[in-house]
Amino acid sequence: MKKLNCKQLTKKLVFFFLGVWIIQTGVAIFIGTNIGSDPFTVFTQGLAKMLGITPGIGNMAITFTFLVIILIFSRKSINIGTVLAMISAGPFIDLMISLFKDIHLDSYTMIVKMLFLVLSCVIIAIGFSLLKATDLGVAPNDIIPFIISDKLKLEYRIVRIGLDVTFVVVGFLLGGVVGIGTIIGALLTGPLIQFFMPRLEKFIHTVVYSDDKLEPIANEITE
């Protein structure tokens, strides 16, 4: 990662928060279809039910646990963006859900719901890829598949699908709510993220470091 000046860091932060906003928009659409929750939510729902705590506290507890695990096995994966994602994701998702609540996606036919669901998976994948491409950090539960794929030399999409399916199965056994959308999301999001990620990484790198190509010209003029 190149050393950033203030202008370049500002550009990355803009893309970072845009990524968070896009992800939560996709999640809000996903929830609005009312045909399932995302795999991680199913897991936190089940754990919260088993322990007799609220889903919000369960989510915070699991996220914190993942953070500790990551610090043990791959400390370099944690940076300021991880903290920003943890702090900002909640307010963003609450805002997006309140906006989509009045659209009543759950009142549409199943075919339309499925179209919205696929759209939400694409949106989530774009937002996540944008977030990852800034190299500022992602939420702890999303770092886990990157660490596993790196350590075991496996494709990210394979690890992501395996982890999402595990979340769904364990969450369901613990009492989490699973719908057809949950299964589709678990199988679709990983491959979509792998498709968008390299393209967005190249785009953001070009935009953020676009001023670097001017430096040699400036040096020639001063010489």
Tab-separated table of N, CA and C in Angstrom, residues 81-190:
chain	number	residue	atom	x	y	z
A	81	GLY	N	-10.375	1.382	9.273
A	81	GLY	CA	-11.617	1.148	8.552
A	81	GLY	C	-12.478	0.090	9.213
A	82	THR	N	-11.839	-0.887	9.867
A	82	THR	CA	-12.591	-1.924	10.574
A	82	THR	C	-13.428	-1.306	11.681
A	83	VAL	N	-12.815	-0.380	12.418
A	83	VAL	CA	-13.522	0.316	13.490
A	83	VAL	C	-14.623	1.211	12.910
A	84	LEU	N	-14.306	1.923	11.833
A	84	LEU	CA	-15.295	2.801	11.189
A	84	LEU	C	-16.497	1.996	10.697
A	85	ALA	N	-16.229	0.815	10.127
A	85	ALA	CA	-17.312	-0.034	9.619
A	85	ALA	C	-18.210	-0.500	10.759
A	86	MET	N	-17.602	-0.865	11.894
A	86	MET	CA	-18.369	-1.331	13.045
A	86	MET	C	-19.252	-0.220	13.602
A	87	ILE	N	-18.713	1.020	13.621
A	87	ILE	CA	-19.443	2.145	14.194
A	87	ILE	C	-20.539	2.653	13.255
A	88	SER	N	-20.229	2.704	11.955
A	88	SER	CA	-21.142	3.357	10.997
A	88	SER	C	-22.203	2.426	10.416
A	89	ALA	N	-21.952	1.112	10.416
A	89	ALA	CA	-22.881	0.187	9.756
A	89	ALA	C	-24.274	0.225	10.382
A	90	GLY	N	-24.344	0.263	11.706
A	90	GLY	CA	-25.636	0.259	12.394
A	90	GLY	C	-26.538	1.422	11.998
A	91	PRO	N	-26.058	2.664	12.157
A	91	PRO	CA	-26.881	3.819	11.761
A	91	PRO	C	-27.279	3.803	10.284
A	92	PHE	N	-26.372	3.348	9.416
A	92	PHE	CA	-26.674	3.289	7.989
A	92	PHE	C	-27.809	2.308	7.710
A	93	ILE	N	-27.740	1.120	8.320
A	93	ILE	CA	-28.765	0.112	8.051
A	93	ILE	C	-30.113	0.547	8.624
A	94	ASP	N	-30.096	1.194	9.795
A	94	ASP	CA	-31.354	1.705	10.368
A	94	ASP	C	-31.978	2.742	9.445
A	95	LEU	N	-31.156	3.614	8.878
A	95	LEU	CA	-31.652	4.642	7.970
A	95	LEU	C	-32.235	4.021	6.710
A	96	MET	N	-31.505	3.078	6.117
A	96	MET	CA	-31.959	2.466	4.872
A	96	MET	C	-33.243	1.655	5.068
A	97	ILE	N	-33.321	0.926	6.177
A	97	ILE	CA	-34.527	0.130	6.440
A	97	ILE	C	-35.737	1.035	6.611
A	98	SER	N	-35.553	2.172	7.288
A	98	SER	CA	-36.667	3.108	7.475
A	98	SER	C	-37.126	3.687	6.140
A	99	LEU	N	-36.188	3.875	5.210
A	99	LEU	CA	-36.547	4.411	3.898
A	99	LEU	C	-37.284	3.378	3.047
A	100	PHE	N	-36.827	2.112	3.119
A	100	PHE	CA	-37.435	1.063	2.304
A	100	PHE	C	-38.705	0.491	2.921
A	101	LYS	N	-38.939	0.797	4.198
A	101	LYS	CA	-40.103	0.260	4.903
A	101	LYS	C	-41.413	0.663	4.223
A	102	ASP	N	-41.467	1.872	3.689
A	102	ASP	CA	-42.699	2.377	3.077
A	102	ASP	C	-42.940	1.835	1.669
A	103	ILE	N	-41.954	1.139	1.108
A	103	ILE	CA	-42.110	0.585	-0.247
A	103	ILE	C	-42.893	-0.728	-0.204
A	104	HIS	N	-42.887	-1.395	0.949
A	104	HIS	CA	-43.629	-2.648	1.149
A	104	HIS	C	-43.246	-3.708	0.110
A	105	LEU	N	-41.957	-4.017	0.040
A	105	LEU	CA	-41.489	-5.033	-0.905
A	105	LEU	C	-42.100	-6.396	-0.620
A	106	ASP	N	-42.446	-6.645	0.659
A	106	ASP	CA	-42.976	-7.963	1.013
A	106	ASP	C	-44.393	-8.193	0.488
A	107	SER	N	-45.024	-7.144	-0.067
A	107	SER	CA	-46.392	-7.292	-0.583
A	107	SER	C	-46.412	-7.693	-2.063
A	108	TYR	N	-45.241	-7.729	-2.694
A	108	TYR	CA	-45.168	-8.069	-4.107
A	108	TYR	C	-45.232	-9.579	-4.313
A	109	THR	N	-45.364	-9.991	-5.578
A	109	THR	CA	-45.382	-11.420	-5.895
A	109	THR	C	-43.998	-12.016	-5.654
A	110	MET	N	-43.949	-13.334	-5.538
A	110	MET	CA	-42.681	-14.005	-5.261
A	110	MET	C	-41.646	-13.749	-6.347
A	111	ILE	N	-42.080	-13.686	-7.609
A	111	ILE	CA	-41.140	-13.434	-8.715
A	111	ILE	C	-40.483	-12.072	-8.553
A	112	VAL	N	-41.297	-11.057	-8.228
A	112	VAL	CA	-40.760	-9.704	-8.041
A	112	VAL	C	-39.843	-9.678	-6.814
A	113	LYS	N	-40.233	-10.374	-5.760
A	113	LYS	CA	-39.396	-10.452	-4.565
A	113	LYS	C	-38.027	-11.047	-4.897
A	114	MET	N	-38.054	-12.113	-5.709
A	114	MET	CA	-36.798	-12.767	-6.075
A	114	MET	C	-35.911	-11.840	-6.892
A	115	LEU	N	-36.524	-11.054	-7.770
A	115	LEU	CA	-35.755	-10.084	-8.560
A	115	LEU	C	-35.112	-9.042	-7.656
A	116	PHE	N	-35.882	-8.565	-6.677
A	116	PHE	CA	-35.338	-7.608	-5.714
A	116	PHE	C	-34.226	-8.248	-4.889
A	117	LEU	N	-34.393	-9.532	-4.561
A	117	LEU	CA	-33.393	-10.235	-3.776
A	117	LEU	C	-32.075	-10.341	-4.539
A	118	VAL	N	-32.154	-10.734	-5.803
A	118	VAL	CA	-30.945	-10.829	-6.628
A	118	VAL	C	-30.297	-9.457	-6.766
A	119	LEU	N	-31.137	-8.428	-6.962
A	119	LEU	CA	-30.632	-7.056	-7.050
A	119	LEU	C	-29.901	-6.681	-5.764
A	120	SER	N	-30.469	-7.061	-4.621
A	120	SER	CA	-29.841	-6.723	-3.342
A	120	SER	C	-28.483	-7.406	-3.201
A	121	CYS	N	-28.375	-8.667	-3.678
A	121	CYS	CA	-27.099	-9.384	-3.620
A	121	CYS	C	-26.045	-8.690	-4.479
A	122	VAL	N	-26.457	-8.217	-5.648
A	122	VAL	CA	-25.538	-7.493	-6.533
A	122	VAL	C	-25.089	-6.198	-5.861
A	123	ILE	N	-26.037	-5.469	-5.255
A	123	ILE	CA	-25.723	-4.208	-4.589
A	123	ILE	C	-24.772	-4.435	-3.415
A	124	ILE	N	-25.054	-5.466	-2.624
A	124	ILE	CA	-24.184	-5.786	-1.491
A	124	ILE	C	-22.777	-6.121	-1.972
A	125	ALA	N	-22.692	-6.902	-3.056
A	125	ALA	CA	-21.385	-7.294	-3.597
A	125	ALA	C	-20.602	-6.081	-4.090
A	126	ILE	N	-21.289	-5.157	-4.759
A	126	ILE	CA	-20.631	-3.942	-5.245
A	126	ILE	C	-20.142	-3.105	-4.065
A	127	GLY	N	-21.017	-2.917	-3.075
A	127	GLY	CA	-20.639	-2.121	-1.913
A	127	GLY	C	-19.487	-2.727	-1.146
A	128	PHE	N	-19.534	-4.050	-0.946
A	128	PHE	CA	-18.457	-4.726	-0.226
A	128	PHE	C	-17.147	-4.632	-1.001
A	129	SER	N	-17.216	-4.840	-2.312
A	129	SER	CA	-16.010	-4.769	-3.147
A	129	SER	C	-15.416	-3.366	-3.119
A	130	LEU	N	-16.296	-2.366	-3.102
A	130	LEU	CA	-15.853	-0.973	-3.027
A	130	LEU	C	-15.168	-0.721	-1.690
A	131	LEU	N	-15.763	-1.247	-0.625
A	131	LEU	CA	-15.207	-1.103	0.719
A	131	LEU	C	-13.830	-1.750	0.797
A	132	LYS	N	-13.726	-2.974	0.296
A	132	LYS	CA	-12.460	-3.714	0.342
A	132	LYS	C	-11.399	-3.052	-0.527
A	133	ALA	N	-11.828	-2.465	-1.638
A	133	ALA	CA	-10.872	-1.867	-2.567
A	133	ALA	C	-10.193	-0.627	-1.989
A	134	THR	N	-10.818	0.018	-1.013
A	134	THR	CA	-10.184	1.192	-0.395
A	134	THR	C	-9.013	0.778	0.476
A	135	ASP	N	-8.982	-0.486	0.881
A	135	ASP	CA	-7.905	-1.022	1.711
A	135	ASP	C	-7.848	-0.347	3.080
A	136	LEU	N	-9.006	0.187	3.526
A	136	LEU	CA	-9.069	0.830	4.837
A	136	LEU	C	-9.651	-0.091	5.898
A	137	GLY	N	-10.267	-1.197	5.463
A	137	GLY	CA	-10.796	-2.164	6.416
A	137	GLY	C	-12.256	-2.505	6.173
A	138	VAL	N	-12.664	-3.680	6.601
A	138	VAL	CA	-14.068	-4.105	6.533
A	138	VAL	C	-14.450	-4.670	7.896
A	139	ALA	N	-15.739	-4.970	8.079
A	139	ALA	CA	-16.220	-5.484	9.359
A	139	ALA	C	-15.520	-6.805	9.700
A	140	PRO	N	-15.316	-7.087	10.998
A	140	PRO	CA	-14.603	-8.308	11.411
A	140	PRO	C	-15.148	-9.592	10.805
A	141	ASN	N	-16.494	-9.733	10.743
A	141	ASN	CA	-17.055	-10.975	10.205
A	141	ASN	C	-16.759	-11.139	8.716
A	142	ASP	N	-16.476	-10.026	8.019
A	142	ASP	CA	-16.138	-10.099	6.600
A	142	ASP	C	-14.640	-10.309	6.369
A	143	ILE	N	-13.834	-10.027	7.383
A	143	ILE	CA	-12.393	-10.257	7.258
A	143	ILE	C	-12.075	-11.747	7.331
A	144	ILE	N	-12.865	-12.477	8.121
A	144	ILE	CA	-12.621	-13.898	8.346
A	144	ILE	C	-12.430	-14.693	7.048
A	145	PRO	N	-13.345	-14.575	6.043
A	145	PRO	CA	-13.137	-15.367	4.817
A	145	PRO	C	-11.869	-14.995	4.058
A	146	PHE	N	-11.440	-13.736	4.147
A	146	PHE	CA	-10.194	-13.340	3.493
A	146	PHE	C	-8.999	-14.019	4.156
A	147	ILE	N	-9.015	-14.067	5.473
A	147	ILE	CA	-7.916	-14.715	6.201
A	147	ILE	C	-7.868	-16.203	5.883
A	148	ILE	N	-9.038	-16.853	5.899
A	148	ILE	CA	-9.086	-18.298	5.620
A	148	ILE	C	-8.616	-18.589	4.196
A	149	SER	N	-9.102	-17.801	3.233
A	149	SER	CA	-8.715	-18.032	1.840
A	149	SER	C	-7.219	-17.789	1.635
A	150	ASP	N	-6.667	-16.823	2.371
A	150	ASP	CA	-5.239	-16.529	2.255
A	150	ASP	C	-4.399	-17.633	2.904
A	151	LYS	N	-4.809	-18.075	4.081
A	151	LYS	CA	-4.038	-19.092	4.803
A	151	LYS	C	-4.093	-20.445	4.103
A	152	LEU	N	-5.266	-20.798	3.558
A	152	LEU	CA	-5.440	-22.108	2.938
A	152	LEU	C	-5.245	-22.089	1.419
A	153	LYS	N	-4.968	-20.899	0.872
A	153	LYS	CA	-4.755	-20.739	-0.571
A	153	LYS	C	-5.968	-21.216	-1.378
A	154	LEU	N	-7.154	-20.811	-0.939
A	154	LEU	CA	-8.392	-21.166	-1.620
A	154	LEU	C	-9.033	-19.926	-2.222
A	155	GLU	N	-9.891	-20.120	-3.218
A	155	GLU	CA	-10.598	-18.997	-3.817
A	155	GLU	C	-11.543	-18.370	-2.797
A	156	TYR	N	-11.605	-17.053	-2.821
A	156	TYR	CA	-12.438	-16.341	-1.857
A	156	TYR	C	-13.892	-16.789	-1.941
A	157	ARG	N	-14.417	-16.932	-3.167
A	157	ARG	CA	-15.840	-17.250	-3.317
A	157	ARG	C	-16.173	-18.599	-2.680
A	158	ILE	N	-15.249	-19.571	-2.767
A	158	ILE	CA	-15.472	-20.888	-2.171
A	158	ILE	C	-15.532	-20.767	-0.645
A	159	VAL	N	-14.579	-20.021	-0.090
A	159	VAL	CA	-14.534	-19.838	1.366
A	159	VAL	C	-15.759	-19.071	1.837
A	160	ARG	N	-16.144	-18.036	1.095
A	160	ARG	CA	-17.295	-17.218	1.490
A	160	ARG	C	-18.584	-18.048	1.489
A	161	ILE	N	-18.772	-18.846	0.448
A	161	ILE	CA	-19.963	-19.697	0.387
A	161	ILE	C	-19.962	-20.685	1.551
A	162	GLY	N	-18.809	-21.309	1.808
A	162	GLY	CA	-18.707	-22.275	2.902
A	162	GLY	C	-19.010	-21.645	4.250
A	163	LEU	N	-18.482	-20.435	4.466
A	163	LEU	CA	-18.711	-19.754	5.735
A	163	LEU	C	-20.167	-19.317	5.876
A	164	ASP	N	-20.744	-18.778	4.784
A	164	ASP	CA	-22.144	-18.352	4.824
A	164	ASP	C	-23.083	-19.524	5.081
A	165	VAL	N	-22.824	-20.648	4.413
A	165	VAL	CA	-23.650	-21.836	4.617
A	165	VAL	C	-23.530	-22.320	6.063
A	166	THR	N	-22.317	-22.255	6.614
A	166	THR	CA	-22.112	-22.637	8.018
A	166	THR	C	-22.919	-21.739	8.946
A	167	PHE	N	-22.885	-20.421	8.676
A	167	PHE	CA	-23.679	-19.476	9.471
A	167	PHE	C	-25.164	-19.838	9.420
A	168	VAL	N	-25.650	-20.165	8.221
A	168	VAL	CA	-27.068	-20.487	8.038
A	168	VAL	C	-27.440	-21.756	8.814
A	169	VAL	N	-26.643	-22.819	8.646
A	169	VAL	CA	-26.948	-24.101	9.285
A	169	VAL	C	-26.900	-23.975	10.803
A	170	VAL	N	-25.805	-23.405	11.317
A	170	VAL	CA	-25.666	-23.267	12.770
A	170	VAL	C	-26.735	-22.331	13.322
A	171	GLY	N	-26.964	-21.213	12.628
A	171	GLY	CA	-27.979	-20.263	13.074
A	171	GLY	C	-29.359	-20.881	13.101
A	172	PHE	N	-29.690	-21.667	12.081
A	172	PHE	CA	-30.989	-22.338	12.016
A	172	PHE	C	-31.155	-23.333	13.162
A	173	LEU	N	-30.099	-24.113	13.429
A	173	LEU	CA	-30.149	-25.097	14.511
A	173	LEU	C	-30.309	-24.423	15.881
A	174	LEU	N	-29.802	-23.192	15.988
A	174	LEU	CA	-29.907	-22.465	17.252
A	174	LEU	C	-31.224	-21.696	17.371
A	175	GLY	N	-31.984	-21.652	16.265
A	175	GLY	CA	-33.275	-20.967	16.313
A	175	GLY	C	-33.398	-19.739	15.447
A	176	GLY	N	-32.409	-19.494	14.573
A	176	GLY	CA	-32.476	-18.348	13.674
A	176	GLY	C	-33.503	-18.564	12.570
A	177	VAL	N	-33.968	-17.468	11.973
A	177	VAL	CA	-34.993	-17.535	10.925
A	177	VAL	C	-34.338	-17.664	9.553
A	178	VAL	N	-34.706	-18.703	8.812
A	178	VAL	CA	-34.137	-18.955	7.485
A	178	VAL	C	-35.259	-19.006	6.454
A	179	GLY	N	-35.045	-18.318	5.332
A	179	GLY	CA	-35.990	-18.367	4.226
A	179	GLY	C	-35.259	-18.713	2.950
A	180	ILE	N	-35.997	-18.832	1.851
A	180	ILE	CA	-35.360	-19.177	0.575
A	180	ILE	C	-34.345	-18.109	0.168
A	181	GLY	N	-34.625	-16.871	0.552
A	181	GLY	CA	-33.690	-15.787	0.238
A	181	GLY	C	-32.360	-15.949	0.941
A	182	THR	N	-32.381	-16.530	2.135
A	182	THR	CA	-31.148	-16.767	2.885
A	182	THR	C	-30.232	-17.710	2.122
A	183	ILE	N	-30.802	-18.775	1.591
A	183	ILE	CA	-30.012	-19.765	0.841
A	183	ILE	C	-29.449	-19.133	-0.431
A	184	ILE	N	-30.292	-18.394	-1.143
A	184	ILE	CA	-29.843	-17.744	-2.382
A	184	ILE	C	-28.728	-16.746	-2.082
A	185	GLY	N	-28.923	-15.960	-1.019
A	185	GLY	CA	-27.905	-14.974	-0.643
A	185	GLY	C	-26.588	-15.619	-0.285
A	186	ALA	N	-26.653	-16.737	0.437
A	186	ALA	CA	-25.445	-17.443	0.858
A	186	ALA	C	-24.661	-17.981	-0.335
A	187	LEU	N	-25.366	-18.419	-1.372
A	187	LEU	CA	-24.706	-19.011	-2.544
A	187	LEU	C	-24.297	-17.985	-3.594
A	188	LEU	N	-24.958	-16.826	-3.587
A	188	LEU	CA	-24.766	-15.858	-4.665
A	188	LEU	C	-23.782	-14.742	-4.331
A	189	THR	N	-23.777	-14.300	-3.077
A	189	THR	CA	-23.003	-13.107	-2.721
A	189	THR	C	-21.501	-13.293	-2.910
A	190	GLY	N	-20.959	-14.432	-2.478
A	190	GLY	CA	-19.527	-14.681	-2.601
A	190	GLY	C	-19.002	-14.573	-4.026
